[in-house]
Backbone as CSV, one residue per row, in Angstrom:
resi,resn,N_x,N_y,N_z,CA_x,CA_y,CA_z,C_x,C_y,C_z
1,MET,-39.646,70.302,-145.109,-40.030,69.076,-145.127,-39.050,67.991,-145.544
2,HIS,-38.457,68.475,-146.485,-37.206,67.295,-146.864,-35.941,67.251,-145.961
3,ASP,-35.893,68.303,-145.038,-34.684,68.065,-144.110,-34.857,66.891,-143.176
4,PRO,-34.015,66.081,-143.260,-34.021,64.760,-142.142,-34.233,65.327,-140.901
5,ALA,-33.351,66.283,-140.463,-33.475,66.716,-139.275,-34.783,67.320,-138.764
6,ALA,-35.583,67.851,-139.674,-36.678,68.404,-139.289,-37.755,67.576,-138.720
7,PRO,-38.739,67.968,-137.974,-39.814,67.353,-137.300,-40.700,66.495,-138.416
8,ASN,-40.941,65.179,-138.255,-41.770,64.657,-139.351,-43.218,64.836,-138.764
9,PRO,-44.019,65.199,-139.950,-45.463,65.419,-139.722,-46.212,64.218,-138.901
10,PRO,-47.118,64.376,-138.231,-47.846,63.202,-137.611,-48.174,62.493,-138.885
11,GLU,-48.638,61.275,-138.509,-49.023,60.259,-139.386,-50.318,60.527,-140.064
12,ASP,-51.300,61.351,-139.390,-52.269,61.892,-140.401,-53.069,63.100,-139.356
13,THR,-53.020,64.345,-139.812,-53.573,65.282,-139.286,-55.173,65.392,-139.203
14,PRO,-55.944,65.357,-138.224,-57.240,65.593,-138.378,-57.752,66.646,-139.205
15,SER,-58.718,66.309,-140.016,-59.569,67.273,-141.038,-60.581,67.979,-140.231
16,PRO,-61.063,69.176,-140.325,-62.381,69.675,-140.015,-63.284,68.816,-140.499
17,PRO,-64.623,69.053,-139.847,-65.979,68.527,-140.187,-66.014,69.039,-141.650
18,ALA,-66.689,68.052,-142.428,-67.121,68.507,-144.023,-68.208,69.215,-143.815
19,GLY,-68.510,70.462,-144.628,-69.553,70.984,-144.871,-69.556,72.332,-143.987
20,VAL,-68.405,72.701,-143.303,-68.273,73.790,-142.501,-67.169,74.891,-143.112
21,MET,-67.527,75.942,-143.231,-66.728,76.986,-143.615,-65.824,77.433,-142.598
22,LEU,-64.487,77.155,-142.663,-63.563,77.845,-141.469,-62.519,78.570,-142.197
23,ALA,-61.918,79.428,-141.648,-60.904,80.220,-142.166,-59.990,80.325,-140.734
24,GLY,-58.716,80.993,-141.106,-57.717,81.220,-140.176,-56.578,82.039,-140.662
25,TYR,-55.586,82.394,-139.758,-54.544,82.788,-140.034,-53.450,82.437,-139.250
26,PHE,-52.313,81.934,-139.634,-51.289,81.151,-139.168,-49.944,81.804,-139.204
27,VAL,-49.248,81.886,-138.237,-47.813,82.315,-138.501,-47.061,81.218,-137.787
28,GLN,-46.497,80.391,-138.668,-45.857,78.847,-138.195,-44.439,78.965,-138.299
29,PRO,-43.583,78.699,-137.446,-42.131,78.481,-137.463,-41.730,77.122,-137.957
30,TYR,-40.568,77.139,-138.253,-39.914,75.887,-138.936,-40.281,74.628,-137.931
31,GLY,-40.789,73.705,-138.490,-40.944,72.355,-137.728,-42.522,72.221,-137.713
32,TYR,-43.527,73.282,-138.120,-44.765,73.063,-138.415,-44.875,72.174,-139.574
33,ALA,-45.853,71.123,-139.446,-46.070,70.305,-140.478,-47.434,69.525,-140.591
34,THR,-47.994,69.255,-141.415,-49.280,68.565,-141.653,-49.208,67.608,-142.683
35,LYS,-50.032,66.578,-142.451,-49.916,65.341,-143.461,-51.261,64.665,-143.480
36,ARG,-51.781,64.616,-144.785,-53.155,63.961,-144.820,-53.272,63.023,-145.572
37,ARG,-52.896,61.832,-145.570,-52.962,60.718,-146.674,-54.079,60.665,-147.585
38,ASN,-55.396,61.015,-146.875,-56.441,60.790,-147.555,-57.169,62.069,-147.913
39,GLY,-56.159,63.104,-147.919,-56.707,64.431,-148.058,-57.975,64.785,-146.964
40,THR,-58.826,65.838,-147.325,-59.906,65.999,-146.753,-61.154,65.894,-147.410
41,ARG,-62.235,66.001,-146.842,-63.613,65.848,-147.397,-64.087,67.158,-148.040
42,ASP,-63.385,68.247,-147.902,-63.513,69.556,-148.420,-62.387,70.107,-149.248
43,TRP,-62.663,71.409,-149.580,-61.575,72.070,-150.355,-60.701,72.834,-149.395
44,LEU,-59.323,72.987,-149.536,-58.471,73.738,-148.759,-57.739,74.715,-149.515
45,LEU,-57.998,76.051,-149.217,-57.104,77.046,-149.963,-56.249,77.880,-149.134
46,THR,-55.147,78.108,-149.543,-53.952,78.872,-148.709,-53.609,80.124,-149.360
47,LEU,-53.464,81.104,-148.912,-52.693,82.144,-149.436,-51.348,82.715,-148.505
48,THR,-50.266,82.494,-149.252,-48.929,82.957,-148.348,-48.797,84.159,-148.196
49,LEU,-48.487,84.972,-147.095,-48.239,86.389,-147.078,-46.796,86.577,-147.161
50,ALA,-46.093,85.803,-146.140,-44.579,85.633,-146.003,-44.000,84.567,-145.618
51,GLY,-42.619,84.560,-145.552,-41.959,83.276,-145.277,-42.215,82.212,-146.512
52,MET,-41.904,80.980,-146.312,-42.030,80.104,-147.351,-42.796,78.713,-146.705
53,GLY,-43.783,78.349,-147.398,-44.287,77.143,-147.165,-43.845,75.879,-148.333
54,GLN,-43.871,74.731,-147.908,-43.589,73.707,-148.915,-44.825,72.477,-148.836
55,TYR,-45.219,72.316,-150.124,-46.058,71.178,-150.300,-45.564,69.961,-150.957
56,ARG,-46.257,68.934,-150.451,-45.586,67.618,-151.220,-47.025,66.991,-151.606
57,THR,-47.212,66.317,-152.869,-48.515,66.154,-153.230,-48.713,64.445,-153.256
58,ALA,-47.886,63.772,-152.860,-48.095,62.492,-152.797,-46.919,61.806,-152.370
59,ALA,-46.802,60.460,-152.030,-45.916,59.667,-151.377,-45.171,58.894,-152.543
60,GLY,-43.886,58.489,-152.306,-43.356,57.591,-153.297,-42.682,58.382,-154.598
61,PRO,-42.737,57.336,-155.674,-42.077,58.092,-156.827,-42.870,59.156,-157.664
62,THR,-44.120,59.069,-157.302,-45.167,60.080,-157.806,-45.152,61.402,-157.185
63,ALA,-44.507,61.613,-156.102,-44.354,62.795,-155.159,-43.853,64.020,-156.231
64,HIS,-44.650,65.271,-155.718,-44.302,66.523,-156.482,-44.270,67.289,-155.239
65,ALA,-43.074,67.910,-155.097,-43.079,68.963,-154.068,-42.668,70.377,-154.704
66,PHE,-43.234,71.322,-154.037,-43.104,72.659,-154.379,-43.172,73.831,-153.374
67,ASN,-42.614,74.689,-153.442,-42.452,75.695,-152.495,-43.482,76.821,-152.801
68,CYS,-44.202,77.734,-151.803,-45.047,78.839,-151.816,-44.624,79.819,-151.209
69,ARG,-44.481,81.188,-152.114,-44.131,82.277,-151.131,-45.209,83.266,-151.314
70,ALA,-44.712,84.589,-150.820,-45.825,85.506,-150.709,-46.550,85.623,-151.988
71,GLY,-47.836,85.839,-152.061,-48.586,85.942,-153.260,-48.956,84.682,-153.822
72,ASP,-48.579,83.671,-153.534,-49.158,82.352,-154.006,-50.286,81.564,-153.149
73,VAL,-51.142,81.352,-153.996,-52.437,80.438,-153.775,-52.302,79.016,-154.120
74,VAL,-52.586,78.052,-152.933,-52.747,76.920,-153.320,-54.128,76.321,-152.756
75,MET,-54.700,75.474,-153.691,-55.910,74.986,-153.516,-56.022,73.458,-153.588
76,LEU,-56.391,72.734,-152.524,-56.166,71.223,-152.661,-57.847,70.930,-152.709
77,ALA,-58.013,69.963,-153.782,-59.517,69.325,-153.864,-59.605,68.286,-152.861
78,PRO,-60.736,67.898,-152.689,-61.223,66.780,-151.589,-60.522,65.591,-151.913
79,GLY,-59.893,64.941,-150.836,-59.362,63.643,-151.017,-57.913,63.554,-151.706
80,ALA,-57.324,64.805,-151.862,-55.749,65.098,-152.441,-55.042,64.667,-151.316
81,TYR,-54.072,63.554,-151.557,-52.860,63.355,-150.472,-52.118,64.684,-150.522
82,HIS,-51.790,65.199,-149.277,-50.867,66.229,-149.034,-50.141,66.476,-147.623
83,GLU,-49.027,66.727,-147.851,-48.060,67.294,-146.836,-47.857,68.795,-147.120
84,TYR,-47.811,69.500,-146.022,-47.299,70.891,-146.191,-46.709,71.397,-144.911
85,GLY,-45.748,72.306,-144.691,-45.044,72.836,-143.589,-44.376,73.960,-143.913
86,THR,-43.794,74.554,-142.820,-42.872,75.638,-142.969,-41.611,75.342,-143.722
87,ALA,-41.055,75.807,-144.772,-39.976,75.201,-145.621,-38.574,75.608,-144.962
88,THR,-38.496,76.559,-144.340,-37.099,77.048,-143.947,-37.192,77.580,-142.426
89,GLU,-36.000,77.856,-141.841,-35.758,78.290,-140.395,-35.626,79.988,-140.657
90,ASP,-35.510,80.532,-141.731,-35.024,81.736,-141.998,-36.371,82.912,-141.402
91,GLU,-37.519,82.296,-141.730,-38.741,83.373,-141.251,-39.929,82.357,-141.385
92,PRO,-40.908,82.807,-140.177,-41.964,81.769,-140.096,-42.875,81.962,-141.392
93,TRP,-43.592,80.959,-141.571,-44.598,80.820,-142.804,-45.822,81.602,-142.407
94,ARG,-46.438,82.704,-142.931,-47.475,83.554,-142.580,-48.585,83.420,-143.704
95,PHE,-49.622,82.632,-143.370,-50.498,82.260,-144.342,-51.889,82.176,-143.960
96,TYR,-53.021,82.559,-144.825,-54.190,82.514,-144.511,-54.808,81.081,-144.973
97,TRP,-55.822,80.712,-144.522,-56.476,79.294,-145.009,-57.831,79.230,-144.938
98,THR,-58.418,78.351,-145.465,-59.877,78.152,-145.522,-60.212,76.635,-145.999
99,HIS,-60.891,76.122,-145.152,-61.636,74.862,-145.696,-63.063,75.205,-145.980
100,PHE,-63.503,74.481,-146.928,-64.800,74.887,-147.342,-65.401,73.823,-148.281
101,THR,-66.740,73.570,-148.316,-67.367,72.746,-149.484,-68.020,74.028,-150.206
102,PRO,-67.736,73.862,-151.446,-68.223,74.870,-152.505,-69.791,74.635,-152.588
103,ARG,-70.369,75.821,-152.867,-71.757,75.940,-153.237,-71.746,75.642,-154.741
104,THR,-72.753,75.040,-155.440,-72.638,74.597,-156.722,-72.295,75.578,-157.701
105,TYR,-72.683,76.744,-157.405,-72.409,77.988,-158.804,-70.918,78.387,-158.395
106,TRP,-70.405,77.985,-157.391,-69.059,78.444,-157.156,-67.913,77.385,-157.852
107,LEU,-68.387,76.191,-158.389,-67.356,75.357,-158.966,-66.691,75.950,-160.281
108,ARG,-67.387,76.733,-160.947,-66.654,77.415,-162.083,-65.526,78.435,-161.690
109,TRP,-65.504,78.560,-160.392,-64.349,79.696,-159.958,-63.204,78.942,-159.256
110,LEU,-63.412,77.370,-159.322,-62.369,76.616,-158.659,-61.452,76.279,-159.820
111,ARG,-61.355,76.625,-161.022,-60.478,76.311,-161.963,-59.161,76.903,-161.828
112,LEU,-58.385,76.612,-160.908,-56.985,77.335,-160.976,-56.009,76.158,-161.838
113,PRO,-54.970,76.929,-162.231,-53.970,75.893,-162.823,-53.529,74.795,-162.204
114,GLU,-53.520,73.616,-162.636,-53.275,72.375,-161.631,-51.776,72.056,-161.863
115,LEU,-51.091,71.933,-160.677,-49.675,71.334,-160.675,-49.579,69.774,-160.649
116,ALA,-50.679,69.146,-160.021,-50.604,67.787,-159.910,-52.106,67.645,-159.810
117,PRO,-52.449,66.081,-159.913,-53.965,65.858,-159.738,-54.523,66.312,-158.480
118,ASN,-55.480,67.293,-158.767,-56.208,67.962,-157.480,-55.445,68.821,-156.619
119,ILE,-54.345,69.185,-157.309,-53.349,70.227,-156.560,-53.387,71.372,-157.585
120,HIS,-53.943,72.566,-157.019,-54.185,73.752,-157.968,-53.138,74.879,-157.263
121,PHE,-52.587,75.635,-158.072,-51.504,76.684,-157.761,-51.641,78.063,-158.580
122,GLN,-51.744,79.010,-157.939,-51.850,80.354,-158.693,-51.026,81.368,-158.035
123,HIS,-50.161,82.032,-158.652,-49.593,83.511,-158.259,-50.279,84.509,-158.495
124,LEU,-50.586,85.257,-157.413,-51.240,86.598,-157.478,-50.261,87.667,-158.083
125,SER,-50.419,87.887,-159.242,-49.237,88.885,-159.853,-49.691,90.228,-159.660
126,SER,-51.002,90.510,-159.314,-51.557,91.725,-159.037,-51.565,92.102,-157.642
127,ALA,-51.044,93.314,-157.278,-50.949,93.574,-155.791,-52.680,93.931,-155.356
128,TYR,-53.249,94.364,-156.434,-54.443,94.789,-155.887,-55.383,93.335,-155.705
129,ALA,-55.177,92.362,-156.547,-55.711,90.882,-156.135,-55.398,90.630,-154.660
130,GLN,-54.203,90.730,-154.614,-53.725,90.174,-153.183,-54.204,91.002,-152.108
131,GLU,-54.263,92.208,-152.311,-54.893,93.096,-151.089,-56.231,92.811,-151.011
132,ARG,-57.123,92.766,-152.140,-58.383,92.583,-152.047,-58.693,91.143,-151.330
133,ILE,-57.863,89.992,-151.660,-58.214,88.853,-150.951,-57.890,88.901,-149.496
134,GLN,-56.740,89.459,-149.249,-56.360,89.733,-147.758,-57.507,90.465,-147.067
135,ALA,-58.205,91.474,-147.663,-59.081,92.244,-146.936,-60.418,91.298,-146.688
136,ALA,-60.692,90.427,-147.707,-61.929,89.497,-147.624,-61.610,88.444,-146.500
137,PHE,-60.365,88.128,-146.377,-59.948,87.055,-145.073,-60.228,87.671,-143.741
138,ASP,-59.711,88.969,-143.858,-59.794,89.734,-142.566,-61.215,90.195,-142.068
139,ARG,-61.977,90.373,-143.053,-63.360,90.669,-142.570,-64.077,89.219,-142.170
140,TRP,-63.845,88.234,-142.943,-64.293,87.023,-142.555,-63.860,86.663,-141.078
141,LEU,-62.403,86.728,-140.857,-62.040,86.404,-139.583,-62.440,87.412,-138.517
142,SER,-62.853,88.494,-138.712,-63.426,89.595,-138.032,-65.060,89.057,-137.558
143,ASP,-65.605,88.672,-138.720,-67.008,88.250,-138.820,-67.167,87.016,-137.784
144,GLN,-66.104,86.135,-137.995,-66.488,84.745,-137.196,-66.465,84.954,-135.684
145,HIS,-65.899,86.093,-135.183,-65.708,86.373,-133.821,-66.707,87.369,-133.303
146,SER,-67.539,87.881,-134.228,-68.612,88.953,-133.743,-69.766,88.395,-133.141
147,HIS,-69.945,88.997,-132.149,-71.634,88.512,-131.483,-72.589,89.251,-131.929
148,ALA,-72.386,90.379,-132.448,-73.392,91.303,-132.922,-73.862,90.506,-134.224
149,LEU,-72.901,89.979,-135.234,-73.299,89.300,-136.266,-73.525,87.933,-136.256
150,SER,-73.741,87.316,-135.247,-73.613,85.838,-135.160,-74.681,85.107,-135.956
151,HIS,-75.760,85.830,-136.065,-77.139,85.194,-136.886,-76.540,85.139,-138.321
152,TRP,-75.840,85.994,-138.886,-75.493,86.047,-140.226,-73.946,85.658,-140.558
153,ARG,-73.496,84.975,-139.540,-71.995,84.516,-139.641,-71.726,83.665,-140.964
154,GLU,-72.614,82.774,-141.139,-72.481,81.825,-142.121,-72.509,82.413,-143.628
155,GLU,-73.496,83.168,-143.717,-73.682,84.187,-145.116,-72.482,85.127,-145.185
156,LEU,-71.930,85.792,-144.286,-70.927,86.566,-144.321,-69.614,85.881,-144.720
157,ALA,-69.419,84.492,-144.226,-68.210,83.932,-144.522,-68.576,83.478,-146.288
158,ALA,-69.712,83.011,-146.323,-69.990,82.679,-147.828,-69.640,83.896,-148.923
159,ASN,-69.967,84.977,-148.212,-69.732,86.055,-148.997,-68.176,86.479,-149.294
160,ALA,-67.585,86.578,-148.150,-66.077,86.578,-148.096,-65.318,85.676,-149.190
161,LEU,-65.792,84.345,-149.002,-65.296,83.509,-149.832,-65.656,83.470,-151.218
162,GLU,-66.812,83.699,-151.407,-67.030,84.398,-152.768,-66.225,85.237,-153.331
163,GLU,-65.988,86.190,-152.697,-65.316,87.363,-153.111,-63.736,86.907,-153.443
164,ILE,-63.173,86.102,-152.609,-61.986,85.356,-152.728,-61.658,84.634,-154.087
165,LEU,-62.888,83.651,-154.240,-62.822,83.079,-155.624,-63.078,83.687,-156.619
166,ILE,-63.815,84.728,-156.774,-64.260,85.738,-157.806,-62.817,86.427,-158.338
167,VAL,-62.175,86.946,-157.226,-60.882,87.704,-157.403,-59.811,86.632,-158.279
168,LEU,-59.840,85.407,-157.511,-58.793,84.297,-158.177,-59.291,84.066,-159.734
169,ALA,-60.559,83.904,-159.872,-61.010,83.600,-161.232,-60.758,84.743,-162.147
170,HIS,-60.806,86.101,-161.589,-60.536,87.437,-162.675,-58.974,87.224,-162.774
171,GLN,-58.170,87.012,-161.830,-56.787,86.907,-161.885,-56.393,85.974,-163.152
172,ARG,-57.008,84.860,-163.015,-56.820,83.695,-163.842,-56.965,84.130,-165.349
173,ALA,-58.211,84.535,-165.479,-58.758,85.049,-166.868,-57.655,86.222,-167.419
174,ARG,-57.221,87.035,-166.498,-56.271,88.234,-166.899,-54.900,87.395,-167.219
175,ASP,-54.511,86.591,-166.558,-53.217,86.133,-166.860,-53.416,85.329,-168.285
176,ALA,-54.542,84.585,-168.440,-54.519,83.824,-169.644,-54.491,84.985,-170.789
177,GLU,-55.078,86.146,-170.665,-55.080,87.054,-171.754,-53.420,87.628,-172.291
178,ARG,-52.760,87.384,-171.346,-51.316,87.858,-171.547,-50.518,86.813,-171.955
179,PRO,-50.093,86.686,-173.259,-49.218,85.588,-173.569,-47.793,85.764,-172.906
180,LEU,-47.362,84.540,-172.674,-46.050,84.682,-171.883,-44.793,85.077,-173.044
181,ASP,-43.895,85.866,-172.464,-42.812,86.215,-173.099,-42.208,84.777,-173.825
182,GLU,-41.744,84.821,-174.919,-41.239,83.648,-175.664,-40.093,82.976,-174.864
183,ARG,-39.328,83.833,-174.319,-38.029,83.219,-173.522,-38.487,82.525,-172.361
184,VAL,-39.754,83.157,-171.756,-40.263,82.457,-170.467,-40.908,81.157,-170.834
185,ASP,-41.935,81.252,-171.950,-42.210,79.972,-172.480,-41.508,79.109,-172.646
186,ALA,-40.277,79.490,-173.387,-39.178,78.297,-173.687,-38.635,77.699,-172.414
187,ALA,-38.398,78.450,-171.407,-37.925,78.040,-170.065,-38.778,77.003,-169.462
188,LEU,-40.096,77.301,-169.585,-40.902,76.258,-169.037,-41.323,75.104,-169.657
């Protein structure tokens, strides 16, 4: 996204309608870019599986850019300015995504570490956590297209999303229990 030769993101990428739980899996080559100056009306969560994505959190001097790699979860709160796209030509960016409006009791699970206002980031240091979240996304995506389960599709999506959020909350709590090595803490 910082490469002047790279395609510029559109002025404003449309957002999905608020109140709908959507999920997907993307494999995006270099040149893929999204920009939402006013954010979305819902939450956006991504899990990177491979390749590298790049996010920018604001325009101008307050901009904060960061890359995400395999195992990185990014969560954007409603209204958060954001741009994101595939960071390099080396490998496509492979990631799961979901747009959602949280149920009230989910709010306590949305407290990932904040990189910038309304921009949350967590690396999944546990292979188990990453596998569990991937499995929840896979079930969700399968259920979205199942005719046999069409009547229960929304509740199954909520179940999968709850599992994702609970695993993230558990990982965050485990990370908080382990103090950082003094050298790492000093470097940060």
